[in-house]
Coordinates of C-alpha atoms and ligand atoms in Angstrom, one line a residue:
X264 CA -7.3 24.6 3.6
X265 CA -8.2 28.2 3.3
X266 CA -6.9 28.7 0.0
X267 CA -8.6 25.9 -1.4
X268 CA -11.8 27.2 0.0
X269 CA -11.3 30.4 -1.9
X270 CA -10.5 28.5 -5.1
X271 CA -12.8 25.8 -5.2
X272 CA -16.1 26.8 -3.4
X273 CA -17.0 29.6 -5.9
X274 CA -16.8 27.5 -8.9
X275 CA -18.9 24.6 -7.3
X276 CA -21.3 27.3 -6.1
X277 CA -21.6 28.3 -9.3
X278 CA -22.2 25.3 -10.9
X279 CA -24.9 24.4 -8.4
X280 CA -26.7 27.4 -8.5
X281 CA -27.8 26.4 -11.9
X282 CA -27.8 22.8 -11.1
X283 CA -29.8 23.3 -8.4
X284 CA -31.3 27.0 -8.3
X285 CA -32.4 27.1 -4.7
X286 CA -28.7 26.5 -3.4
X287 CA -26.2 29.5 -3.2
X288 CA -23.9 30.0 -0.2
X289 CA -21.4 32.7 1.1
X290 CA -18.9 31.3 3.6
X291 CA -16.7 33.0 6.4
X292 CA -15.5 31.8 9.7
X293 CA -14.7 33.3 13.0
X294 CA -12.9 31.5 16.1
X295 CA -15.8 29.4 16.5
X296 CA -16.7 27.8 13.4
X297 CA -17.2 28.3 9.6
X298 CA -20.2 30.6 8.9
X299 CA -22.2 29.7 6.1
X300 CA -25.0 32.0 5.0
X301 CA -24.9 33.9 8.1
X302 CA -25.0 30.4 10.6
X303 CA -21.9 29.0 12.4
X304 CA -22.0 25.3 11.7
X305 CA -20.6 22.1 12.9
X306 CA -19.4 20.3 9.7
X307 CA -18.4 16.8 9.3
X308 CA -16.4 16.3 6.4
X309 CA -14.7 12.8 4.7
X310 CA -12.1 12.4 2.3
X311 CA -13.0 10.5 -0.9
X312 CA -10.4 11.1 -3.6
X313 CA -12.5 10.7 -6.8
X314 CA -9.6 8.8 -9.1
X315 CA -9.7 5.9 -6.4
X316 CA -12.9 4.9 -7.6
X317 CA -14.9 4.8 -10.7
X318 CA -17.2 7.7 -11.9
X319 CA -19.8 5.0 -12.0
X320 CA -19.4 4.3 -8.4
X321 CA -19.4 8.0 -7.5
X322 CA -23.2 8.9 -6.9
X323 CA -23.6 5.7 -4.5
X324 CA -20.4 6.7 -2.6
X325 CA -21.5 10.1 -2.4
X326 CA -25.2 9.0 -1.3
X327 CA -23.5 7.1 1.5
X328 CA -21.5 9.7 2.5
X329 CA -24.6 11.9 2.9
X330 CA -26.6 9.1 4.7
X331 CA -23.6 8.9 7.2
X332 CA -24.0 12.4 8.1
X333 CA -21.3 14.3 6.3
X334 CA -21.6 17.6 5.4
X335 CA -18.4 17.9 3.1
X336 CA -16.4 15.8 1.1
X337 CA -12.9 16.5 0.9
X338 CA -11.1 15.3 -2.4
X339 CA -7.4 15.4 -3.8
X340 CA -6.9 16.5 -7.1
X341 CA -4.5 14.1 -8.7
X342 CA -2.7 15.9 -11.0
X343 CA -0.7 13.1 -12.7
X344 CA -4.5 11.7 -13.6
X345 CA -5.5 14.7 -15.6
X346 CA -2.2 15.3 -17.4
X347 CA -0.4 11.9 -17.3
X348 CA 2.5 13.7 -19.0
X349 CA 3.3 17.1 -20.0
X350 CA 0.6 18.8 -22.0
X351 CA -1.4 15.2 -22.4
X352 CA -5.0 16.4 -20.9
X353 CA -6.9 14.2 -23.6
X354 CA -7.7 11.2 -21.2
X355 CA -10.7 10.2 -18.9
X356 CA -10.0 12.9 -16.4
X357 CA -9.6 15.9 -18.9
X358 CA -7.9 19.1 -17.6
X359 CA -8.1 20.4 -14.4
X360 CA -9.5 24.1 -14.7
X361 CA -11.6 23.8 -11.8
X362 CA -11.2 27.6 -10.8
X363 CA -11.9 29.1 -14.2
X364 CA -15.1 27.4 -14.7
X365 CA -14.5 25.3 -17.6
X366 CA -14.6 21.9 -15.9
X367 CA -13.1 18.8 -17.2
X368 CA -14.9 15.7 -17.6
X369 CA -14.4 14.2 -13.9
X370 CA -15.0 17.7 -12.7
X371 CA -18.3 17.7 -14.4
X372 CA -19.2 13.8 -13.4
X373 CA -18.3 14.4 -9.7
X374 CA -20.3 17.4 -9.2
X375 CA -23.4 15.7 -11.1
X376 CA -22.4 13.1 -8.2
X377 CA -22.3 15.7 -5.6
X378 CA -25.7 17.0 -6.8
X379 CA -27.6 14.0 -6.4
X380 CA -26.4 14.0 -2.7
X381 CA -27.0 17.5 -1.9
X382 CA -29.9 18.7 -0.2
X383 CA -31.4 21.9 1.1
X384 CA -29.4 23.8 3.7
X385 CA -25.7 22.9 3.9
X386 CA -24.0 23.1 0.5
X387 CA -21.5 20.6 -0.3
X388 CA -18.4 21.8 -0.7
X389 CA -15.0 20.4 -2.0
X390 CA -12.1 21.2 -0.5
X391 CA -8.5 20.6 -0.8
X392 CA -6.5 20.6 2.2
X393 CA -2.9 21.6 2.4
X394 CA -0.5 18.5 2.6
X395 CA 2.0 20.6 4.9
X396 CA 1.3 20.0 8.6
X397 CA 0.5 23.0 10.4
X398 CA 3.6 23.6 12.6
X399 CA 1.3 24.0 15.6
X400 CA -0.5 20.9 14.7
X401 CA -2.2 20.0 18.0
X402 CA -2.2 16.2 19.5
X403 CA -5.9 15.8 20.0
X404 CA -7.5 12.8 21.7
X405 CA -5.3 9.9 21.0
X406 CA -4.3 10.3 17.8
X407 CA -2.3 13.2 16.0
X408 CA -4.4 15.4 13.7
X409 CA -3.4 18.2 11.8
X410 CA -5.1 21.0 13.7
X411 CA -5.5 24.5 14.4
X412 CA -4.8 26.0 17.5
X413 CA -7.8 27.6 18.9
X414 CA -8.0 31.2 18.7
X415 CA -4.7 31.5 16.5
X416 CA -5.4 34.1 14.2
X417 CA -9.2 33.7 14.9
X418 CA -9.4 30.4 13.1
X419 CA -12.0 28.3 14.4
X420 CA -10.5 24.7 15.7
X421 CA -10.6 22.5 12.9
X422 CA -8.8 18.9 11.9
X423 CA -8.2 17.7 8.6
X424 CA -6.8 14.3 9.0
X425 CA -8.4 12.0 11.2
X426 CA -7.3 8.5 10.4
X427 CA -10.1 6.1 10.3
X428 CA -7.6 3.3 9.7
X429 CA -4.2 3.4 7.9
X430 CA -3.1 2.2 4.4
X431 CA -2.2 -1.2 3.4
X432 CA 1.7 -1.8 2.6
X433 CA 2.9 -4.6 0.9
X434 CA 4.9 -7.0 3.2
X435 CA 3.1 -5.5 6.4
X436 CA 0.3 -6.2 8.6
X437 CA -3.0 -4.4 7.7
X438 CA -3.8 -1.7 10.3
X439 CA -7.1 -1.0 11.5
X440 CA -9.0 1.2 14.0
X441 CA -11.8 0.2 16.2
X442 CA -14.7 2.2 15.8
X443 CA -15.3 3.1 19.7
X444 CA -11.7 4.5 19.6
X445 CA -12.8 7.0 16.5
X446 CA -16.0 8.0 17.7
X447 CA -14.1 8.6 21.0
X448 CA -11.7 11.0 19.4
X449 CA -14.0 12.9 17.4
X450 CA -16.5 13.4 20.2
X451 CA -13.5 14.5 22.4
X452 CA -12.6 17.0 19.7
X453 CA -15.8 18.6 19.3
X454 CA -16.4 18.9 23.0
X455 CA -12.8 20.8 23.2
X456 CA -14.2 23.6 20.7
X457 CA -13.9 21.5 17.1
X458 CA -16.0 22.6 14.8
X459 CA -15.0 20.7 11.8
X460 CA -13.4 17.3 11.4
X461 CA -12.3 15.4 8.4
X462 CA -12.2 11.6 8.0
X463 CA -9.2 10.3 6.3
X464 CA -10.4 8.4 4.6
X465 CA -14.3 8.3 4.7
X466 CA -13.9 6.1 1.2
X467 CA -10.4 4.9 0.8
X468 CA -10.9 3.2 -2.6
X469 CA -8.2 1.5 -5.0
X470 CA -5.1 2.5 -6.5
X471 CA -5.5 1.4 -9.6
X472 CA -2.7 1.2 -12.3
X473 CA 0.5 2.3 -10.9
X474 CA -1.2 5.3 -9.3
X475 CA -0.2 3.9 -5.6
X476 CA 1.1 7.1 -3.9
X477 CA 4.3 5.9 -2.6
X478 CA 6.8 2.9 -2.7
X479 CA 5.5 -0.2 -1.8
X480 CA 2.0 1.1 -1.2
X481 CA -0.5 -1.9 -1.8
X482 CA -3.0 -1.4 -4.5
X483 CA -5.8 -1.3 -2.0
X484 CA -6.2 1.9 -0.3
X485 CA -9.3 0.4 1.8
X486 CA -8.2 2.4 4.8
X487 CA -10.4 0.5 7.2
X488 CA -12.8 3.5 5.8
X489 CA -16.9 3.4 6.8
X490 CA -17.3 2.6 3.2
X491 CA -15.0 -0.1 2.1
X492 CA -13.1 -0.5 -0.8
X493 CA -15.6 -1.7 -2.6
X494 CA -18.2 1.0 -2.2
X495 CA -20.2 -1.2 0.6
X496 CA -20.9 0.1 4.1
X497 CA -18.4 -1.0 6.8
X498 CA -20.4 -1.9 10.0
X499 CA -20.7 -1.3 12.7
X500 CA -18.2 1.5 11.8
X501 CA -20.4 3.3 9.2
X502 CA -23.3 3.1 11.5
X503 CA -21.9 4.4 14.7
X504 CA -20.4 7.1 13.1
X505 CA -23.5 8.1 11.7
X506 CA -25.5 7.9 15.1
X507 CA -22.7 9.8 16.5
X508 CA -22.9 12.5 13.7
X509 CA -26.5 12.7 14.5
X510 CA -25.8 13.3 18.3
X511 CA -23.2 16.1 17.4
X512 CA -25.9 17.6 15.2
X513 CA -28.6 17.7 17.7
X514 CA -26.0 19.5 20.2
X515 CA -25.1 22.1 17.2
X516 CA -27.4 25.0 18.3
X517 CA -25.7 24.8 21.5
X518 CA -22.1 24.2 20.7
X519 CA -22.0 27.1 18.0
X520 CA -23.2 29.7 20.1
X521 CA -20.9 29.0 23.3
X522 CA -17.7 27.9 24.7
X523 CA -17.9 24.8 26.9
X524 CA -17.9 25.2 30.9
X525 CA -15.3 22.4 31.7
X526 CA -16.0 20.6 35.4
X527 CA -14.3 17.7 37.1
X528 CA -15.9 14.6 38.6
X529 CA -12.8 13.2 39.6
X530 CA -9.7 12.1 38.1
X531 CA -10.1 11.4 34.3
X532 CA -13.7 12.4 34.7
X533 CA -15.0 15.7 32.8
X534 CA -18.4 17.4 31.9
X535 CA -18.3 19.8 29.1
X536 CA -21.4 21.8 29.4
X537 CA -22.4 24.3 26.2
X538 CA -25.1 26.7 27.0
X539 CA -26.3 29.3 24.5
X540 CA -28.1 32.6 25.6
X541 CA -31.3 31.4 24.1
X542 CA -31.3 28.4 26.3
X543 CA -30.1 25.5 24.3
X544 CA -27.9 23.3 26.5
X545 CA -25.7 20.5 25.3
X546 CA -23.4 18.1 27.5
X547 CA -20.7 15.8 27.0
X548 CA -19.7 13.6 29.7
X549 CA -16.3 12.1 29.4
X550 CA -14.2 8.9 30.9
X551 CA -10.5 9.0 29.8
X552 CA -9.8 6.2 32.0
X553 CA -8.7 3.1 29.5
X554 CA -9.9 0.5 32.0
X555 CA -12.4 1.7 34.7
X556 CA -16.3 2.5 34.0
X557 CA -17.3 5.3 36.6
X558 CA -20.8 6.6 37.7
X559 CA -21.1 10.3 37.8
X560 CA -23.8 12.4 39.2
X561 CA -24.5 15.3 36.8
X562 CA -27.0 17.7 37.5
X563 CA -28.2 15.5 39.9
X564 CA -28.9 12.7 38.1
X565 CA -26.2 9.4 38.0
X566 CA -24.7 8.5 34.5
X567 CA -22.7 5.4 34.0
X568 CA -19.5 6.0 31.6
X569 CA -17.9 3.1 30.1
X570 CA -14.1 3.5 30.2
X571 CA -12.4 5.3 27.5
X572 CA -15.9 7.0 26.3
X573 CA -17.6 10.2 26.1
X574 CA -21.5 10.2 26.5
X575 CA -23.5 13.2 24.5
X576 CA -26.3 14.8 26.0
X577 CA -28.1 17.0 23.3
X578 CA -30.3 18.4 26.2
X579 CA -28.3 18.2 29.2
X580 CA -30.2 15.4 30.4
X581 CA -30.6 12.4 27.9
X582 CA -27.8 10.4 26.6
X583 CA -28.4 9.9 23.3
X584 CA -25.2 8.6 22.3
X585 CA -22.0 6.8 24.1
X586 CA -19.1 6.4 22.1
X587 CA -18.2 3.0 23.4
X588 CA -21.9 1.5 22.9
X589 CA -22.2 0.0 19.4
X590 CA -25.5 -0.5 18.5
X591 CA -25.0 -0.3 14.4
X592 CA -25.0 -4.0 13.4
X593 CA -21.9 -5.8 12.9
X594 CA -21.8 -7.4 9.6
X595 CA -19.2 -9.7 8.2
X596 CA -18.4 -9.8 4.7
X597 CA -17.4 -12.6 2.6
X598 CA -15.4 -13.3 -0.7
X599 CA -17.4 -16.0 -2.8
X600 CA -15.7 -17.2 -5.8
X601 CA -18.2 -16.9 -8.8
X602 CA -15.7 -17.8 -11.6
X603 CA -13.4 -20.8 -10.0
X604 CA -11.4 -21.8 -13.0
X605 CA -10.1 -19.7 -15.9
X606 CA -8.7 -21.1 -19.1
X607 CA -5.6 -19.8 -19.2
X608 CA -3.0 -19.3 -22.0
X609 CA 0.7 -18.0 -21.6
X610 CA 3.5 -16.3 -22.9
X611 CA 7.0 -15.9 -21.8
X612 CA 8.2 -12.5 -21.6
X613 CA 11.6 -12.6 -23.2
X614 CA 14.9 -12.2 -20.7
X615 CA 17.0 -9.3 -22.4
X616 CA 20.8 -9.5 -22.6
X617 CA 23.2 -7.0 -23.0
X618 CA 23.7 -5.7 -26.7
X619 CA 20.2 -7.0 -27.8
X620 CA 19.0 -5.0 -30.6
X621 CA 17.2 -1.6 -29.1
X622 CA 18.9 -1.7 -25.9
X623 CA 20.9 1.5 -24.6
X624 CA 24.7 1.0 -23.9
X625 CA 26.2 3.4 -21.5
X626 CA 29.0 3.2 -19.2
X627 CA 28.1 2.6 -15.3
X628 CA 25.4 2.4 -13.5
X629 CA 21.9 4.7 -14.1
X630 CA 19.3 5.8 -12.0
X631 CA 16.0 4.0 -12.9
X632 CA 13.2 7.1 -12.5
X633 CA 15.7 9.3 -14.7
X634 CA 15.9 6.7 -17.4
X635 CA 12.1 5.3 -17.3
X636 CA 10.3 8.7 -16.8
X637 CA 7.9 6.6 -14.7
X638 CA 6.5 5.1 -17.9
X639 CA 6.9 1.8 -16.5
X640 CA 7.9 -0.3 -13.4
X641 CA 10.5 -2.3 -15.1
X642 CA 13.9 -1.4 -16.2
X643 CA 16.8 -4.1 -17.3
X644 CA 20.2 -3.4 -16.2
X645 CA 22.4 -5.7 -18.4
X646 CA 26.1 -6.7 -18.7
X647 CA 28.0 -9.5 -19.8
X648 CA 30.8 -11.3 -18.1
X649 CA 33.5 -13.4 -19.7
X650 CA 34.9 -16.5 -17.9
X651 CA 38.3 -17.5 -18.5
X652 CA 38.5 -21.2 -18.9
X653 CA 41.2 -21.6 -16.9
X654 CA 39.1 -20.2 -13.7
X655 CA 39.7 -22.4 -10.6
X656 CA 35.9 -22.4 -9.8
X657 CA 35.1 -24.4 -13.1
X658 CA 37.0 -27.5 -11.4
X659 CA 35.9 -26.9 -8.1
X660 CA 32.4 -25.9 -8.7
X661 CA 32.5 -23.4 -6.1
X662 CA 31.0 -20.7 -8.0
X663 CA 31.7 -17.1 -7.7
X664 CA 29.5 -14.8 -5.6
X665 CA 27.7 -12.0 -7.2
X666 CA 26.5 -9.0 -5.2
X667 CA 24.3 -6.3 -6.5
X668 CA 23.6 -3.2 -4.5
X669 CA 20.5 -1.9 -5.7
X670 CA 18.3 1.6 -4.4
X671 CA 15.3 -0.6 -4.8
X672 CA 12.5 -1.9 -4.8
X673 CA 12.6 -5.2 -6.3
X674 CA 15.6 -6.8 -8.1
X675 CA 15.1 -10.2 -9.9
X676 CA 18.9 -11.9 -11.1
X677 CA 18.9 -13.8 -14.1
X678 CA 22.2 -15.4 -15.2
X679 CA 22.3 -16.8 -18.6
X680 CA 18.2 -16.3 -18.8
X681 CA 17.9 -18.4 -15.5
X682 CA 16.4 -16.6 -12.8
X683 CA 19.0 -16.8 -10.0
X684 CA 16.8 -14.9 -7.2
X685 CA 14.6 -12.0 -6.3
X686 CA 15.1 -9.5 -3.4
X687 CA 13.3 -6.6 -2.1
X688 CA 13.1 -4.1 0.2
X689 CA 10.1 -2.5 2.1
X690 CA 8.7 0.9 2.6
X691 CA 11.0 1.4 5.7
X692 CA 14.3 0.7 3.7
X693 CA 13.5 0.2 0.1
X694 CA 17.3 -0.3 -0.5
X695 CA 18.5 -4.1 -1.1
X696 CA 21.6 -6.2 -1.7
X697 CA 21.4 -9.6 -4.1
X698 CA 24.1 -11.6 -3.0
X699 CA 24.5 -15.4 -4.2
X700 CA 26.5 -17.7 -5.9
X701 CA 25.9 -17.6 -9.4
X702 CA 26.3 -20.6 -12.2
X703 CA 28.7 -19.1 -14.8
X704 CA 30.3 -21.1 -17.4
X705 CA 33.6 -20.7 -19.6
X706 CA 33.1 -17.8 -22.2
X707 CA 30.4 -15.3 -22.2
X708 CA 27.7 -15.2 -19.5
X709 CA 24.9 -13.0 -19.8
X710 CA 24.2 -11.1 -16.2
X711 CA 20.4 -9.4 -17.0
X712 CA 19.0 -7.8 -13.7
X713 CA 15.2 -6.7 -14.0
X714 CA 14.9 -3.7 -11.5
X715 CA 11.0 -3.3 -10.4
X716 CA 9.9 -0.3 -9.1
X717 CA 6.8 -0.1 -6.7
X718 CA 5.5 3.4 -6.7
X719 CA 7.0 6.7 -6.3
X720 CA 8.1 8.4 -3.1
X721 CA 5.4 11.0 -2.4
X722 CA 6.6 12.8 1.0
X723 CA 9.5 13.1 2.9
X724 CA 12.6 15.5 2.9
X725 CA 13.5 15.9 -1.2
X726 CA 11.6 12.8 -1.8
X727 CA 11.9 14.0 -5.7
X728 CA 15.5 13.1 -5.2
X729 CA 15.2 9.4 -3.8
X730 CA 17.2 7.0 -6.1
X731 CA 15.4 3.6 -7.4
X732 CA 17.7 0.8 -9.5
X733 CA 20.7 -0.5 -9.4
X734 CA 23.2 2.1 -8.8
X735 CA 25.9 -0.4 -7.7
X736 CA 28.6 -1.6 -6.7
X737 CA 28.2 -4.8 -8.5
X738 CA 30.8 -7.5 -7.9
X739 CA 31.9 -10.9 -8.5
X740 CA 33.8 -12.6 -5.8
X741 CA 35.9 -15.9 -5.8
X742 CA 37.5 -15.4 -9.3
X743 CA 41.3 -16.3 -9.7
X744 CA 41.7 -12.7 -9.8
X745 CA 39.8 -12.5 -6.4
X746 CA 37.0 -9.8 -6.9
X747 CA 35.9 -8.1 -10.2
X748 CA 34.2 -4.7 -10.2
X749 CA 31.4 -5.1 -12.6
X750 CA 30.3 -1.3 -11.9
X751 CA 32.6 0.5 -14.0
X752 CA 32.5 -1.8 -17.2
X753 CA 29.9 -1.5 -19.7
X754 CA 26.2 -1.8 -19.0
X755 CA 23.3 -1.9 -21.2
X756 CA 19.5 -0.7 -20.5
X757 CA 16.0 -1.7 -21.7
X758 CA 13.2 0.1 -20.4
X759 CA 10.2 -1.6 -19.9
X760 CA 9.0 -5.4 -20.9
X761 CA 8.8 -6.8 -24.4
X762 CA 5.1 -7.5 -23.4
X763 CA 4.3 -3.9 -22.5
X764 CA 6.0 -2.8 -25.7
X765 CA 3.4 -5.2 -27.3
X766 CA 0.5 -3.8 -25.4
X767 CA -0.3 -7.5 -24.2
X768 CA -2.7 -6.3 -22.0
X769 CA -4.9 -4.9 -24.6
X770 CA -7.5 -7.0 -27.3
X771 CA -5.2 -5.6 -30.3
X772 CA -1.9 -6.2 -28.7
X773 CA -2.7 -9.6 -27.1
X774 CA -3.5 -11.1 -30.8
X775 CA 0.1 -10.2 -31.8
X776 CA 2.0 -12.7 -30.3
X777 CA 1.4 -16.5 -29.9
X778 CA -0.1 -17.9 -26.7
X779 CA 0.4 -21.4 -25.5
X780 CA -2.2 -23.5 -24.0
X781 CA -3.3 -26.7 -22.4
X782 CA -0.1 -28.8 -21.0
X783 CA 2.4 -26.9 -22.6
X784 CA 1.4 -23.5 -20.8
X785 CA 3.7 -22.0 -18.4
X786 CA 3.4 -22.5 -14.8
X787 CA 5.0 -21.2 -11.8
X788 CA 7.7 -19.7 -13.9
X789 CA 8.9 -16.0 -13.6
X790 CA 8.4 -13.2 -16.3
X791 CA 5.2 -14.7 -17.6
X792 CA 2.0 -13.3 -19.3
X793 CA -1.2 -15.2 -19.0
X794 CA -4.7 -14.4 -20.4
X795 CA -8.1 -15.7 -20.4
X796 CA -11.5 -14.7 -21.3
X797 CA -14.9 -14.4 -19.1
X798 CA -18.1 -13.4 -19.4
X799 CA -19.6 -11.2 -16.2
X800 CA -21.3 -12.9 -13.4
X801 CA -24.7 -11.7 -13.3
X802 CA -25.8 -9.7 -10.2
X803 CA -24.5 -6.3 -8.7
X804 CA -22.3 -7.5 -5.9
X805 CA -18.6 -6.0 -6.4
X806 CA -16.0 -8.2 -7.6
X807 CA -12.6 -8.7 -7.0
X808 CA -9.9 -11.4 -8.4
X809 CA -8.2 -13.5 -5.7
X810 CA -4.7 -13.6 -6.4
X811 CA -3.4 -15.4 -3.2
X812 CA -1.6 -18.3 -5.7
X813 CA 0.3 -15.8 -7.4
X814 CA 3.6 -14.1 -6.8
X815 CA 4.1 -10.5 -8.1
X816 CA 3.1 -8.2 -11.0
X817 CA 0.0 -6.4 -12.6
X818 CA -3.4 -7.4 -13.9
X819 CA -5.5 -6.1 -16.5
X820 CA -9.1 -6.2 -17.7
X821 CA -10.3 -5.0 -21.2
X822 CA -7.2 -3.1 -21.1
X823 CA -7.8 -1.1 -17.6
X824 CA -4.9 -1.8 -15.2
X825 CA -6.6 -3.1 -12.0
X826 CA -3.3 -2.7 -10.2
X827 CA -0.2 -4.3 -9.2
X828 CA -0.5 -7.8 -7.4
X829 CA 1.9 -8.8 -4.7
X830 CA 0.4 -11.8 -2.4
X831 CA 4.0 -13.5 -2.2
X832 CA 4.8 -10.7 0.1
X833 CA 3.3 -11.6 3.0
X834 CA 3.0 -9.7 6.4
X835 CA 5.8 -9.7 8.8
X836 CA 5.3 -9.6 12.6
X837 CA 2.5 -10.7 15.2
X838 CA -0.6 -9.1 15.3
X839 CA -1.9 -9.9 18.4
X840 CA -5.0 -8.7 20.2
X841 CA -6.4 -5.2 19.8
X842 CA -8.2 -3.1 22.8
X843 CA -9.5 0.1 21.3
X844 CA -9.3 1.8 24.5
X845 CA -6.3 3.9 25.1
X846 CA -4.2 6.1 22.6
X847 CA -4.4 4.9 19.3
X848 CA -1.3 4.5 16.8
X849 CA -1.1 2.6 13.6
X850 CA 0.7 -0.1 15.2
X851 CA -1.7 -1.0 17.7
X852 CA -4.3 -2.8 15.8
X853 CA -3.0 -5.1 13.2
X854 CA -4.3 -7.9 10.9
X855 CA -3.2 -10.2 8.2
X856 CA 0.1 -11.3 9.7
X857 CA 1.5 -14.2 7.9
X858 CA -0.9 -13.9 5.6
X859 CA -0.8 -11.8 1.9
X860 CA -0.6 -8.1 2.8
X861 CA -3.1 -8.1 -0.3
X862 CA -5.0 -11.1 -1.4
X863 CA -8.1 -9.5 -3.2
X864 CA -8.0 -6.8 -6.2
X865 CA -11.0 -4.8 -6.9
X866 CA -12.5 -5.2 -10.2
X867 CA -14.7 -2.4 -11.0
X868 CA -18.2 -4.0 -12.6
X869 CA -18.1 -1.0 -15.0
X870 CA -15.2 -2.2 -16.6
X871 CA -17.0 -5.6 -17.9
X872 CA -18.8 -6.4 -20.9
X873 CA -21.5 -8.9 -20.6
X874 CA -19.3 -11.4 -22.2
X875 CA -15.8 -11.8 -23.5
X876 CA -13.9 -9.9 -21.2
X877 CA -10.0 -10.0 -21.5
X878 CA -8.3 -10.7 -18.3
X879 CA -4.5 -10.5 -18.7
X880 CA -1.7 -10.9 -15.7
X881 CA 1.7 -10.6 -15.9
X882 CA 3.6 -12.7 -13.3
X883 CA 7.5 -11.8 -12.2
X884 CA 8.0 -14.5 -9.6
X885 CA 6.6 -17.6 -10.7
X886 CA 2.8 -18.1 -9.7
X887 CA 0.1 -20.6 -10.3
X888 CA -2.6 -19.1 -12.5
X889 CA -5.0 -22.0 -12.2
X890 CA -5.4 -20.6 -8.5
X891 CA -7.1 -17.3 -9.8
X892 CA -10.8 -16.9 -9.2
X893 CA -13.1 -14.1 -9.3
X894 CA -15.1 -13.4 -6.3
X895 CA -17.9 -11.2 -5.4
X896 CA -18.2 -9.6 -2.1
X897 CA -21.3 -10.1 0.0
X898 CA -22.6 -9.6 3.4
Ligands
NAG1075 C1 -12.7 27.0 24.4 O1 -12.3 28.4 23.6 C2 -12.5 29.3 24.5 C3 -12.2 30.7 23.9 O2 -11.3 30.6 23.2 C4 -11.2 28.9 25.7 O3 -11.3 29.7 26.7 C5 -11.3 27.4 26.1 O4 -10.5 27.3 27.0 C6 -11.5 26.7 25.0 N1 -12.0 25.6 25.7 C7 -11.4 24.0 25.5 C8 -11.8 22.9 26.4 O5 -10.5 24.1 25.0

């Protein structure tokens, strides 16, 4: 945290001093708060990671954040966006030279967007927090936060990761967090000397392309954040938090110049009163009981406190806000089809077999990421199995059982070019085992295993050593000889798909092969590429692809990677009902049980031309493209 303030504040201030000459700031802190230009401030921050939206969305996102009462925006710098492979910085983000004043393209646009949202007073400051949790992280108010202990090294009490919701994981229900509980947590933190909070996320956005930061993480990074994945206000969350921020700011003079006096009305009932020497007074009246409302007497006046709520009184008299009383409008968003039936063409991805041209023959099983260098999700593991015509199973029809153990994440097993089965792990256990009888014939049989990685681990102990791919054992049981260990025999490898090598997702590449249309077009078949063209729908509502009839794969529009789709992985478990009162955890409030973890995939408007947009879908498992539609998001 502090490192980054040192690194990033300076160039930004320098930049703003010429963009906006009236703004420059000196920043320090004491045990109560961060001090900007000599004034202690209560700062409200929110995470908006710039690579998870498009530069065209940035000015609007930042203005909505500003309107929602944010003082600070936190962003991660995604190094792999700036330097996708060593030395390669000539891409849309440009170099990360934030600290030496030679800003890359992304920085320049982001800073310009920030300048739009800037007004006089508090400068907008980009900061990057440390990823390592503080060992003294305090449990605050219902959910854990990485924080600083008050007075430890005279740091102000801050927390930098307050989850507004949770990320979506393929195969799991989608968590959400009711705003009543979120507002309660923030208010409780502020009444306990907190002076800086950060919403993780304020706008989550989209993991475009293959950037999802972890195995099985979905393309959507919506996070149930106050600004949704599409850049629209999520109501009542956004509005209720804006009102909270307003109430907290009304208390700021008292908050920054005093410590609270705490009194108890009874069990679970507290008053935190901040009184400055100059006469400012602010009070927080809280009811920690998750069930019972209470009436308390504070400075000779009665106050009603709903269960699990904090009332804020910026003048120690008038309640301007209660965390449980939501007055912001509840707005339900809809996905309305705008293009219902695309006219598709298909191209069959070839199943590769061992010892094809341009495969790599090696002994034993190789780890996937080490071989692909993460340039693709896909790697083929190929071998041949020779079946003697005298094998008993050829007469009995009792086919032998192939068992394949893989470190993850997804495996498609092809026997002589036919899909024999698909297995996959999940975030908790990425490992998987395929075990099934397989139809083999006399002579040479081709075993082609397509192993698919779904994101790289990015947290955990020595995550860089976590494996993916078919590491074995691979065995065949039920032969005359008993079991045959295929692990030790010769394997061939092929990195990536043929369609990837041909760049079928781009206009140039897609015209290099013969596509099939009409009645001959492939449907519900594994390893198939689909393409179509369409005109941009009028209007400016955000757009998405409804992929509900598809299995798993990837989508591109005009060569831009929309992300991985995997609607076939439905959310396990039961979602139940959710009561905001009581300690929050990410398993408490869940949605989408029994449905696709992610059905809709954001298509940024800025990626579209008025006419003739190329949409390409690669499908691994078999899905029906006639069910794909383009939808708009409206209230
Ligand atoms: C606030 O900070 C003061 C000074 O460090 C401390 O005495 C007090 O206990 C803190 N109050 C709360 C509610 O944590």
